[in-house]
């Protein structure tokens, strides 16, 4: 009996320690991509306080090409960021997908996974405020494209979106052979319209203005970034169509040195707009 009690005590201690960890990794079952899909989730310190029953806004952070769901946690203390802004932070695994549903690869339906599987699972597992006004999505590079792509196409899911150095127009010739985009869309030469239709800039040009206005948007890009020109082009389209948004530029290249400050600026933007 004594050994049994010691075993139970040890197990309970491990479970208590696990419950107190403010950064966790979860696996989500899905039929849209290879399953299960892993993601990092961070909660604010108050979430773990005894008796806390509050619900929290959720910020999704999308990584860039060549990285995975662990990227943001490797660069910044996500629990501190979640505590500072009073939000739950979710970092999914984008798998070099560009966050589209690939028309040529049935095993890479990332947009459907994020919208139909991940968001409902986060809302089920955590005390979220499950409404578009209380959700935000941000990303860098490939993830910047993904964040705006997903929010523009799903304003019923995200009411707030931002991009850091996003590849918001993939049609310039210098991008055609890069980042395995042809693996997801087919070659540009054989599918130029498909490439055009899978760019955020195209969405900004063609979606109803009232749809775009449902999303509070912020776009940031450094002036030394190779995506700077396409971000300026996106800003021009949004201005021409009178779509409210914030566009912030300044010195910086395509690196964490720029994104670490941009992330804070965007979290502050979300903090002003998220419904609590």
Short mmCIF file of C-alpha atoms in Angstrom, two decimals:
data_model
loop_
_atom_site.label_atom_id
_atom_site.label_comp_id
_atom_site.label_asym_id
_atom_site.label_seq_id
_atom_site.Cartn_x
_atom_site.Cartn_y
_atom_site.Cartn_z
CA UNK A 1 0.00 0.00 0.00
CA UNK A 2 2.81 2.40 0.86
CA UNK A 3 4.47 1.82 -2.52
CA UNK A 4 1.14 2.39 -4.23
CA UNK A 5 0.61 5.67 -2.38
CA UNK A 6 4.11 6.81 -3.25
CA UNK A 7 3.47 5.98 -6.91
CA UNK A 8 0.16 7.88 -6.94
CA UNK A 9 1.80 10.85 -5.23
CA UNK A 10 4.58 10.89 -7.80
CA UNK A 11 2.11 10.72 -10.67
CA UNK A 12 0.03 13.54 -9.20
CA UNK A 13 3.16 15.66 -8.77
CA UNK A 14 4.08 15.13 -12.42
CA UNK A 15 0.53 15.97 -13.52
CA UNK A 16 0.52 19.12 -11.38
CA UNK A 17 3.84 20.20 -12.85
CA UNK A 18 2.53 19.54 -16.36
CA UNK A 19 -0.62 21.55 -15.64
CA UNK A 20 1.48 24.49 -14.49
CA UNK A 21 3.57 24.65 -17.65
CA UNK A 22 2.58 27.86 -19.49
CA UNK A 23 3.93 26.63 -22.87
CA UNK A 24 2.65 23.31 -24.18
CA UNK A 25 2.81 21.25 -27.38
CA UNK A 26 -0.43 19.72 -28.60
CA UNK A 27 -1.24 17.34 -31.45
CA UNK A 28 -4.30 17.83 -33.62
CA UNK A 29 -5.90 15.00 -35.57
CA UNK A 30 -6.80 15.98 -39.10
CA UNK A 31 -7.57 14.52 -42.50
CA UNK A 32 -6.36 17.59 -44.36
CA UNK A 33 -2.61 17.11 -43.85
CA UNK A 34 -0.49 14.28 -42.50
CA UNK A 35 -1.86 13.65 -39.02
CA UNK A 36 -1.38 14.37 -36.22
CA UNK A 37 -0.22 17.96 -36.61
CA UNK A 38 1.73 19.51 -33.76
CA UNK A 39 1.64 23.09 -32.52
CA UNK A 40 2.94 25.10 -29.59
CA UNK A 41 0.45 26.85 -27.31
CA UNK A 42 1.33 29.45 -24.68
CA UNK A 43 -1.06 30.85 -22.08
CA UNK A 44 -0.74 33.92 -19.85
CA UNK A 45 0.30 33.47 -16.24
CA UNK A 46 -3.17 34.44 -15.02
CA UNK A 47 -4.65 31.49 -16.94
CA UNK A 48 -2.93 29.12 -14.49
CA UNK A 49 -3.96 30.89 -11.30
CA UNK A 50 -6.25 28.90 -9.05
CA UNK A 51 -9.86 29.84 -9.52
CA UNK A 52 -9.31 31.66 -12.81
CA UNK A 53 -12.29 31.10 -15.09
CA UNK A 54 -11.66 33.95 -17.51
CA UNK A 55 -11.67 33.42 -21.25
CA UNK A 56 -8.93 34.86 -23.43
CA UNK A 57 -8.41 36.15 -26.97
CA UNK A 58 -6.21 34.00 -29.19
CA UNK A 59 -3.30 35.07 -31.41
CA UNK A 60 -2.08 32.64 -34.07
CA UNK A 61 1.56 33.03 -35.17
CA UNK A 62 2.59 31.51 -38.51
CA UNK A 63 6.25 30.71 -39.20
CA UNK A 64 8.16 31.16 -42.43
CA UNK A 65 9.49 28.74 -45.03
CA UNK A 66 11.92 26.15 -43.73
CA UNK A 67 10.86 26.46 -40.08
CA UNK A 68 8.20 24.72 -38.00
CA UNK A 69 5.85 25.12 -35.05
CA UNK A 70 8.79 25.52 -32.64
CA UNK A 71 10.22 28.60 -34.37
CA UNK A 72 8.69 31.40 -32.27
CA UNK A 73 9.33 29.56 -29.00
CA UNK A 74 12.99 29.27 -30.01
CA UNK A 75 13.25 33.03 -30.59
CA UNK A 76 11.24 34.61 -27.77
CA UNK A 77 9.66 33.58 -24.43
CA UNK A 78 6.11 32.94 -25.60
CA UNK A 79 4.76 32.66 -22.05
CA UNK A 80 6.04 36.17 -21.29
CA UNK A 81 4.49 37.46 -24.52
CA UNK A 82 1.17 35.79 -23.68
CA UNK A 83 1.27 37.24 -20.16
CA UNK A 84 2.22 40.72 -21.33
CA UNK A 85 -0.74 40.95 -23.69
CA UNK A 86 -3.22 38.70 -21.87
CA UNK A 87 -3.76 36.31 -24.78
CA UNK A 88 -3.38 32.66 -25.71
CA UNK A 89 -0.73 32.20 -28.41
CA UNK A 90 -0.89 29.32 -30.91
CA UNK A 91 1.98 28.41 -33.26
CA UNK A 92 0.96 25.77 -35.85
CA UNK A 93 3.22 23.78 -38.15
CA UNK A 94 2.95 25.29 -41.64
CA UNK A 95 5.07 22.59 -43.36
CA UNK A 96 6.23 24.84 -46.22
CA UNK A 97 2.64 24.93 -47.45
CA UNK A 98 2.26 28.69 -47.92
CA UNK A 99 -0.94 28.05 -45.95
CA UNK A 100 -3.00 27.27 -49.06
CA UNK A 101 -5.08 24.27 -49.89
CA UNK A 102 -2.82 22.93 -52.62
CA UNK A 103 -4.70 22.28 -55.88
CA UNK A 104 -2.10 19.66 -56.90
CA UNK A 105 -1.33 17.90 -53.60
CA UNK A 106 -4.30 16.37 -51.81
CA UNK A 107 -2.15 15.69 -48.75
CA UNK A 108 -1.40 19.40 -48.22
CA UNK A 109 -4.69 21.15 -47.49
CA UNK A 110 -3.28 23.56 -44.92
CA UNK A 111 -5.99 26.22 -45.14
CA UNK A 112 -8.67 23.63 -44.37
CA UNK A 113 -6.60 22.17 -41.53
CA UNK A 114 -6.09 25.52 -39.82
CA UNK A 115 -9.67 26.75 -40.22
CA UNK A 116 -11.65 23.51 -39.83
CA UNK A 117 -9.48 21.50 -37.42
CA UNK A 118 -6.97 23.63 -35.51
CA UNK A 119 -9.13 26.59 -34.51
CA UNK A 120 -12.02 24.44 -33.21
CA UNK A 121 -9.57 22.20 -31.32
CA UNK A 122 -7.90 25.18 -29.63
CA UNK A 123 -11.33 26.49 -28.67
CA UNK A 124 -12.22 23.06 -27.25
CA UNK A 125 -9.02 22.60 -25.23
CA UNK A 126 -8.53 26.14 -23.91
CA UNK A 127 -10.68 28.87 -22.38
CA UNK A 128 -10.82 31.03 -25.48
CA UNK A 129 -13.21 33.76 -26.55
CA UNK A 130 -14.40 31.94 -29.63
CA UNK A 131 -15.30 34.81 -31.93
CA UNK A 132 -13.59 36.54 -34.88
CA UNK A 133 -13.32 39.80 -32.96
CA UNK A 134 -11.27 37.96 -30.32
CA UNK A 135 -8.98 36.13 -32.72
CA UNK A 136 -5.89 37.46 -34.48
CA UNK A 137 -3.39 35.95 -36.89
CA UNK A 138 0.12 37.11 -37.74
CA UNK A 139 3.06 35.61 -39.57
CA UNK A 140 6.45 36.28 -41.08
CA UNK A 141 7.58 35.75 -44.68
CA UNK A 142 5.61 32.71 -45.94
CA UNK A 143 3.59 33.04 -42.72
CA UNK A 144 2.89 36.72 -43.41
CA UNK A 145 1.32 35.71 -46.69
CA UNK A 146 -0.54 32.94 -44.85
CA UNK A 147 -1.92 35.21 -42.15
CA UNK A 148 -3.43 37.69 -44.61
CA UNK A 149 -4.55 34.93 -46.96
CA UNK A 150 -6.43 33.11 -44.22
CA UNK A 151 -7.97 36.19 -42.63
CA UNK A 152 -9.08 37.75 -45.92
CA UNK A 153 -10.71 34.49 -46.98
CA UNK A 154 -12.12 33.71 -43.53
CA UNK A 155 -13.19 36.93 -41.77
CA UNK A 156 -15.74 34.75 -39.98
CA UNK A 157 -12.74 33.18 -38.17
CA UNK A 158 -10.26 36.06 -37.76
CA UNK A 159 -11.19 39.68 -37.26
CA UNK A 160 -7.57 40.82 -36.90
CA UNK A 161 -4.56 40.04 -39.10
CA UNK A 162 -1.00 41.19 -39.68
CA UNK A 163 2.03 40.35 -41.78
CA UNK A 164 5.76 40.77 -41.17
CA UNK A 165 7.81 40.79 -44.41
CA UNK A 166 5.10 38.73 -46.09
CA UNK A 167 5.40 37.26 -49.57
CA UNK A 168 2.11 38.91 -50.46
CA UNK A 169 2.55 38.64 -54.25
CA UNK A 170 4.19 35.48 -55.57
CA UNK A 171 3.89 36.33 -59.27
CA UNK A 172 7.13 38.29 -59.89
CA UNK A 173 9.44 36.19 -62.06
CA UNK A 174 12.26 36.18 -59.51
CA UNK A 175 10.05 34.15 -57.14
CA UNK A 176 8.90 31.45 -59.57
CA UNK A 177 11.59 28.87 -58.71
CA UNK A 178 11.79 29.58 -54.99
CA UNK A 179 10.36 28.09 -51.78
CA UNK A 180 8.88 24.98 -53.47
CA UNK A 181 5.81 26.96 -54.49
CA UNK A 182 5.69 25.04 -57.77
CA UNK A 183 5.31 21.85 -55.73
CA UNK A 184 2.11 23.28 -54.26
CA UNK A 185 0.71 25.07 -57.34
CA UNK A 186 2.33 23.52 -60.40
CA UNK A 187 4.86 25.50 -62.41
CA UNK A 188 4.21 29.16 -63.09
CA UNK A 189 4.70 28.66 -66.83
CA UNK A 190 1.85 26.14 -67.00
CA UNK A 191 -0.41 27.82 -64.41
CA UNK A 192 0.09 31.62 -64.38
CA UNK A 193 -3.54 32.33 -63.43
CA UNK A 194 -3.39 29.83 -60.58
CA UNK A 195 -0.33 31.61 -59.18
CA UNK A 196 -2.01 34.97 -59.52
CA UNK A 197 -5.16 33.72 -57.79
CA UNK A 198 -3.10 32.36 -54.86
CA UNK A 199 -1.55 35.73 -54.02
CA UNK A 200 -2.74 37.99 -51.22
CA UNK A 201 -2.47 40.94 -53.59
CA UNK A 202 -5.05 39.28 -55.87
CA UNK A 203 -7.42 38.83 -52.92
CA UNK A 204 -6.99 42.50 -52.04
CA UNK A 205 -7.85 43.43 -55.62
CA UNK A 206 -10.86 41.15 -56.06
CA UNK A 207 -12.61 40.36 -52.78
CA UNK A 208 -15.60 42.57 -51.94
CA UNK A 209 -14.48 45.67 -50.07
CA UNK A 210 -17.00 44.95 -47.32
CA UNK A 211 -15.34 41.55 -46.77
CA UNK A 212 -11.89 43.08 -46.47
CA UNK A 213 -13.15 45.75 -44.09
CA UNK A 214 -14.20 43.08 -41.62
CA UNK A 215 -10.53 42.49 -40.75
CA UNK A 216 -8.34 44.92 -38.82
CA UNK A 217 -5.09 44.71 -40.78
CA UNK A 218 -1.49 45.73 -40.18
CA UNK A 219 1.35 45.16 -42.66
CA UNK A 220 5.03 45.63 -41.81
CA UNK A 221 8.12 45.23 -43.99
CA UNK A 222 11.70 46.46 -43.82
CA UNK A 223 13.00 48.65 -46.62
CA UNK A 224 15.94 46.30 -47.26
CA UNK A 225 13.69 43.23 -47.53
CA UNK A 226 13.37 41.38 -50.87
CA UNK A 227 9.57 41.45 -50.32
CA UNK A 228 9.51 45.22 -49.77
CA UNK A 229 8.25 46.11 -53.27
CA UNK A 230 5.35 43.66 -53.21
CA UNK A 231 4.31 44.92 -49.77
CA UNK A 232 4.29 48.47 -51.09
CA UNK A 233 2.17 47.24 -54.00
CA UNK A 234 -0.30 45.64 -51.58
CA UNK A 235 -0.50 48.88 -49.61
CA UNK A 236 -1.27 50.75 -52.83
CA UNK A 237 -4.09 48.34 -53.69
CA UNK A 238 -5.65 48.65 -50.22
CA UNK A 239 -5.36 52.44 -50.36
CA UNK A 240 -6.93 52.58 -53.82
CA UNK A 241 -9.86 50.52 -52.61
CA UNK A 242 -10.12 52.54 -49.38
CA UNK A 243 -9.59 49.49 -47.16
CA UNK A 244 -8.52 50.64 -43.66
CA UNK A 245 -5.15 49.19 -42.65
CA UNK A 246 -1.84 50.15 -41.10
CA UNK A 247 1.29 49.94 -43.24
CA UNK A 248 4.58 50.39 -41.40
CA UNK A 249 8.00 50.43 -43.05
CA UNK A 250 11.46 51.30 -41.87
CA UNK A 251 15.03 50.04 -41.92
CA UNK A 252 15.26 46.27 -41.78
CA UNK A 253 15.88 43.12 -43.74
CA UNK A 254 14.44 39.60 -43.85
CA UNK A 255 15.63 38.47 -40.42
CA UNK A 256 14.66 38.08 -36.77
CA UNK A 257 16.51 41.33 -36.04
CA UNK A 258 13.60 43.06 -37.77
CA UNK A 259 10.82 40.67 -36.80
CA UNK A 260 11.46 40.75 -33.04
CA UNK A 261 10.51 44.42 -32.92
CA UNK A 262 7.79 44.06 -35.54
CA UNK A 263 6.19 41.30 -33.47
CA UNK A 264 5.83 43.59 -30.47
CA UNK A 265 4.40 46.39 -32.60
CA UNK A 266 1.85 43.99 -34.06
CA UNK A 267 0.94 42.55 -30.66
CA UNK A 268 0.30 46.12 -29.51
CA UNK A 269 -1.91 46.62 -32.58
CA UNK A 270 -3.84 43.46 -31.74
CA UNK A 271 -4.11 44.55 -28.10
CA UNK A 272 -5.89 47.72 -29.21
CA UNK A 273 -8.33 45.81 -31.43
CA UNK A 274 -9.04 42.44 -29.85
CA UNK A 275 -12.39 42.16 -28.12
CA UNK A 276 -12.14 40.91 -24.54
#
